[in-house]
Short mmCIF file of C-alpha atoms in Angstrom, two decimals:
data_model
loop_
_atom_site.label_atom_id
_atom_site.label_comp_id
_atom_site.label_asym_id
_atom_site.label_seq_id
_atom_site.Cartn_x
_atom_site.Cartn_y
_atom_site.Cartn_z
CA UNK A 1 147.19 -131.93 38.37
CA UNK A 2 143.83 -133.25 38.39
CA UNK A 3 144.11 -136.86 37.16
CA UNK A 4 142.06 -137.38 33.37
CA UNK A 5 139.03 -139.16 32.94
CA UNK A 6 140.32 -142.54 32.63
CA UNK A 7 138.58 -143.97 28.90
CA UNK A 8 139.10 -148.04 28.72
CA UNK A 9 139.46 -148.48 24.93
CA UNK A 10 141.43 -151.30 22.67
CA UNK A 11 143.73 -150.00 19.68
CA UNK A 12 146.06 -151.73 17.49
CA UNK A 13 149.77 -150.40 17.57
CA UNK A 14 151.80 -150.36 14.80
CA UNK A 15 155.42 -150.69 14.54
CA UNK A 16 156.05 -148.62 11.17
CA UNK A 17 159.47 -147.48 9.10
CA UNK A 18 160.56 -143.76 10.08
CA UNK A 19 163.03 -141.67 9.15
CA UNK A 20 166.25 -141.91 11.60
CA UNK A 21 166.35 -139.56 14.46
CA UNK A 22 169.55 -137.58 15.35
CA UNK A 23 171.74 -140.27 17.47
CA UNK A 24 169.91 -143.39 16.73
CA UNK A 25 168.12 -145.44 14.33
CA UNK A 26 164.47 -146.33 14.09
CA UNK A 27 162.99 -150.01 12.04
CA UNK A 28 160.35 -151.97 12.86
CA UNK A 29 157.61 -154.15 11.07
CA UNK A 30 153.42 -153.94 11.89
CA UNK A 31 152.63 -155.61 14.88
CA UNK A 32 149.39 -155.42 17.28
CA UNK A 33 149.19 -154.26 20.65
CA UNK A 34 149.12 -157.65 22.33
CA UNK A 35 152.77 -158.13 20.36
CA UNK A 36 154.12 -155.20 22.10
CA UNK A 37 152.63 -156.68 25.33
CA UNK A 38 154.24 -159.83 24.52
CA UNK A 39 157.49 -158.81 24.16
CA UNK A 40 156.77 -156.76 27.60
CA UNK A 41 156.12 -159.98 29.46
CA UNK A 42 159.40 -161.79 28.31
CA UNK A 43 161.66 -159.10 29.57
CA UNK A 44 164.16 -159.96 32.53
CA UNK A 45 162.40 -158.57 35.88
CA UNK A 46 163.65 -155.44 36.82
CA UNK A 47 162.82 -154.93 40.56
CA UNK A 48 162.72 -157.76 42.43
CA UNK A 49 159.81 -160.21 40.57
CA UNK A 50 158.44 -157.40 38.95
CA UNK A 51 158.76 -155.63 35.16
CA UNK A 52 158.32 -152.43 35.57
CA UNK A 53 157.21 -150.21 32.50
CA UNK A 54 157.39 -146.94 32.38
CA UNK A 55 155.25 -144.28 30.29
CA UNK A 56 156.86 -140.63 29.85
CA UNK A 57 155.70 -138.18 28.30
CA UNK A 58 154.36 -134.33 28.43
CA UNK A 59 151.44 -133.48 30.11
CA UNK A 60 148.74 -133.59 28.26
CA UNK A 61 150.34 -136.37 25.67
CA UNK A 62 147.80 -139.01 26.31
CA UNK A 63 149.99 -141.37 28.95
CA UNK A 64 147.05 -142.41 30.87
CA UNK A 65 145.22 -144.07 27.62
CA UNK A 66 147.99 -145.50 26.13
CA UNK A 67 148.44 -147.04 29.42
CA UNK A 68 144.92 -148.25 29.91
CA UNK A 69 145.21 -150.11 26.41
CA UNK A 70 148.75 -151.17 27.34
CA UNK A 71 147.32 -152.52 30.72
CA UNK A 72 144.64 -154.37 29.37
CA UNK A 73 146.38 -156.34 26.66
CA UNK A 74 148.93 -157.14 29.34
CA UNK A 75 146.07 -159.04 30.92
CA UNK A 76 144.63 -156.18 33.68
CA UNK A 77 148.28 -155.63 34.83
CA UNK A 78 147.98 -152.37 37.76
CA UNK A 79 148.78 -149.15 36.87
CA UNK A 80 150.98 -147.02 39.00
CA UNK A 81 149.65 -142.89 38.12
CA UNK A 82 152.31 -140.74 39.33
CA UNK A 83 149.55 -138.30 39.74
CA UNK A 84 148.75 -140.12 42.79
CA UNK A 85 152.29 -139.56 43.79
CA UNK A 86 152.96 -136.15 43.01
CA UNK A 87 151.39 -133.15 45.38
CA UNK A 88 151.21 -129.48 45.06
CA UNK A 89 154.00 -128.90 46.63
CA UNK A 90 156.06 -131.79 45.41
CA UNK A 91 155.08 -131.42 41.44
CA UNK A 92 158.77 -133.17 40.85
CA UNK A 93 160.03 -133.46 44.13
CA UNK A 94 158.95 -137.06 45.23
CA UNK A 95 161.70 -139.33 44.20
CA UNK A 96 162.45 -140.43 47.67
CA UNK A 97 158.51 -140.99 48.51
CA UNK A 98 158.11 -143.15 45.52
CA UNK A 99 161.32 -145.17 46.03
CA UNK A 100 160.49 -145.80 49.94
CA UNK A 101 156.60 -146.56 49.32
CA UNK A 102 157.19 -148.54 46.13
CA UNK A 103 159.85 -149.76 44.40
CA UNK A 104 161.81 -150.86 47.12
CA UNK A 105 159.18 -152.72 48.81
CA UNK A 106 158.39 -154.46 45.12
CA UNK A 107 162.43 -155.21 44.84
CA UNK A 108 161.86 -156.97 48.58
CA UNK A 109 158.89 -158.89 46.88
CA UNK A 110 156.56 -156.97 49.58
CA UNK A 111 153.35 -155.20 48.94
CA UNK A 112 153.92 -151.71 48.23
CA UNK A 113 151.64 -149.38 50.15
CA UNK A 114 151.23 -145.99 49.24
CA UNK A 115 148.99 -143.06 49.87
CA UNK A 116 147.50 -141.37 46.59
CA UNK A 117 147.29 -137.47 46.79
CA UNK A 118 143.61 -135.98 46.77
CA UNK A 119 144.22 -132.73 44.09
CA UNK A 120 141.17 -131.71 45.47
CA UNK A 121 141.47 -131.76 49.27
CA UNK A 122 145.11 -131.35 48.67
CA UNK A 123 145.64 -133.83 51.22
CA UNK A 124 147.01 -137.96 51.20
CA UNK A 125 144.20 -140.39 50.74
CA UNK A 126 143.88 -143.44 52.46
CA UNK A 127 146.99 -145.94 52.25
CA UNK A 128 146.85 -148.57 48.96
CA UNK A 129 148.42 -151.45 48.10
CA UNK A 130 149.96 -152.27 45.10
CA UNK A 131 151.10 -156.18 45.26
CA UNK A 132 153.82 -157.29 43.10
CA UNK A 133 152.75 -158.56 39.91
CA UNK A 134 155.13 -160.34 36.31
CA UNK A 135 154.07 -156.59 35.34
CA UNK A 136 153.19 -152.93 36.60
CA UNK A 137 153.11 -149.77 34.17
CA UNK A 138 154.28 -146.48 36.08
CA UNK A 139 152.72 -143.61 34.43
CA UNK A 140 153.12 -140.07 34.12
CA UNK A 141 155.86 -137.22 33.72
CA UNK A 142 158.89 -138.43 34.66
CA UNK A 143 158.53 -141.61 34.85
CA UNK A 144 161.60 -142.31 33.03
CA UNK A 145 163.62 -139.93 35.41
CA UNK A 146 167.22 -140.94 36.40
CA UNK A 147 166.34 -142.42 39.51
CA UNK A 148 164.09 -144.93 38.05
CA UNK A 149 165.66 -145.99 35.48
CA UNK A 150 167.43 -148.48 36.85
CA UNK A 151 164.60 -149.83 38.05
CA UNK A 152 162.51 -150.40 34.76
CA UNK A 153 162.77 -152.99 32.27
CA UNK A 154 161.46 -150.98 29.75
CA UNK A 155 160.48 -147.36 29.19
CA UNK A 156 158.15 -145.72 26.79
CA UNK A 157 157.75 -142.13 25.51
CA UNK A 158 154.88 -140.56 23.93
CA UNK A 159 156.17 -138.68 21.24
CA UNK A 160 154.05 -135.24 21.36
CA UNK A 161 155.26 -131.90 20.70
CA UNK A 162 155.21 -129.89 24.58
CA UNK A 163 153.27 -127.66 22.67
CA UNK A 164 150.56 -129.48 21.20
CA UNK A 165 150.27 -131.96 24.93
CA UNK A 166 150.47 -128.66 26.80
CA UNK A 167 147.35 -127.38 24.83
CA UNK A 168 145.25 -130.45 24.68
CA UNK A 169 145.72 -130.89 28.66
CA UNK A 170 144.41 -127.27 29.14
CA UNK A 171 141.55 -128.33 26.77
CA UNK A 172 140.48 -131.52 28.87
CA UNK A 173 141.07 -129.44 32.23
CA UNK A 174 139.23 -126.33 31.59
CA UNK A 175 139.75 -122.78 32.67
CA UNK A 176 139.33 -123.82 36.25
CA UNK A 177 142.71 -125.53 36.15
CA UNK A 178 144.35 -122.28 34.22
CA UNK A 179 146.38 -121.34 37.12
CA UNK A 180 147.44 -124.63 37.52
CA UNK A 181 148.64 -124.80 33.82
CA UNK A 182 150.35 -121.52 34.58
CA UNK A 183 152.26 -123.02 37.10
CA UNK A 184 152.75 -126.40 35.57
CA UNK A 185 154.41 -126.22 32.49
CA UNK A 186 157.56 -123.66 33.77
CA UNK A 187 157.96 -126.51 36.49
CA UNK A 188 158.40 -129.62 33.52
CA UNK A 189 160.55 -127.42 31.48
CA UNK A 190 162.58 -126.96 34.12
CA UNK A 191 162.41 -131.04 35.02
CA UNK A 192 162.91 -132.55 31.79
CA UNK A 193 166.04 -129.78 31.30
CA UNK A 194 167.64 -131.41 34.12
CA UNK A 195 166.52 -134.68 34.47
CA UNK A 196 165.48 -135.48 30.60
CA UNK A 197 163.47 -139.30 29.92
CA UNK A 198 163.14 -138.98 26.04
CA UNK A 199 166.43 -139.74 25.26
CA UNK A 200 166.81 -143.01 27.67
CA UNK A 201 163.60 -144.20 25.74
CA UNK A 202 163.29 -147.82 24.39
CA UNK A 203 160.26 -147.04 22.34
CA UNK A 204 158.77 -143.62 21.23
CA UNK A 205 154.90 -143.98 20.98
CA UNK A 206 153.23 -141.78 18.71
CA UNK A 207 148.90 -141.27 18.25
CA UNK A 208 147.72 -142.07 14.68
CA UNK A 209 144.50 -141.99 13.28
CA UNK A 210 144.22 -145.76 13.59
CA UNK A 211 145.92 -146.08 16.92
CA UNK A 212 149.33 -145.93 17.85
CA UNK A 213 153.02 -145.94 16.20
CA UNK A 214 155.44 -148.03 18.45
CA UNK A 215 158.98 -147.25 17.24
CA UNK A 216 161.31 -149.31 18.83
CA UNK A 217 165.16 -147.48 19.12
CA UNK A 218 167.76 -149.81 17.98
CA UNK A 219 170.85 -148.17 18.07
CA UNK A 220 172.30 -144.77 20.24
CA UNK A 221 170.22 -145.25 23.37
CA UNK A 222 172.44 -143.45 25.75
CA UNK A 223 173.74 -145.56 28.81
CA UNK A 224 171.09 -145.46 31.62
#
């Protein structure tokens, strides 16, 4: 899909009491973003040098501004958008790309160098690199798919009803991308029915009117 106007802004995230979810158990205590990125940067590296985060989530659940905000507390860590990775053809389908041009370069302690799709010309851009670094966020649907996870140290999911992501991302796209929609939401149904993130999730992010809710699972994570 066509990648979001990216929007740079800072917001606090709160760790607040919930109600337990089916399976698990959810606690926490207020903290500020910079907390959360904190904790992030005293994690064990999970390929090679590197901690890589992931952010999962619907389309349309605001990934790419959580991770802006995430990046920049985290000190201007890079951001890895997986739609730069994913094509047309390969909405799902480019596991093995990622894994080749990325993460196991990063686990070598090598420069990743990788060639982000053009939705427009529907063609590869020029190569990039993508250095290691103590952190990199990788963002986008299914970035908490099974072959990753072993890869990150943590992973995120932004808690947002399909329903409600599904219709803000036809909102921000516009009724030139309505085919797309058509086309796109069957296709992650179909992805996160056989290849689910939500439930490997350390943290479930959620918007609020003041920022974020960060709600840290502490028990019932299933076995990545």
């Amino acid at each position: 899909m066509f990648p979001a106007v990216r929007v740079s802004v800072t917001y606090a995230v709160h760790l607040r009491s919930a109600p337990p979810y089916a399976g698990f158990r959810i606690q926490g205590t207020p903290i500020r973003l910079h907390t959360l990125a904190h904790r992030l940067r005293r994690l064990p590296p999970s390929c090679g040098s590197v901690r890589l985060v992931g952010v999962d989530g619907h389309a349309g659940s605001g990934k790419s501004t959580f991770a802006d905000c995430l990046a920049g507390a985290l000190g201007g860590v890079p951001v890895l958008r997986l739609d730069d990775i994913a094509t047309h053809d390969e909405l799902f389908a480019w596991t093995g790309r990622l894994l080749r041009e990325v993460v196991e370069p990063l686990g070598r302690g090598e420069t990743a160098r990788y060639r982000p799709y053009d939705w427009r010309r529907r063609d590869f851009g020029p190569a990039r690199a993508l250095p290691p670094a103590p952190v990199i966020l990788v963002e986008g649907v299914g970035a908490g798919r099974r072959a990753l996870r072993p890869h990150l140290a943590q992973l995120l999911w932004m808690e947002t009803p399909p329903e409600d992501a599904w219709a803000r991302g036809r909102r921000r796209d516009g009724s030139a991308q309505s085919d797309f929609w058509e086309r796109w939401v069957p296709a992650e149904r179909r992805h996160f029915a056989d290849d689910p993130s939500e439930p490997f999730a350390d943290h479930l992010v959620r918007q609020c009117s003041d920022g974020y809710e960060v709600l840290p699972r502490t028990t019932g994570t299933p076995v990545r």
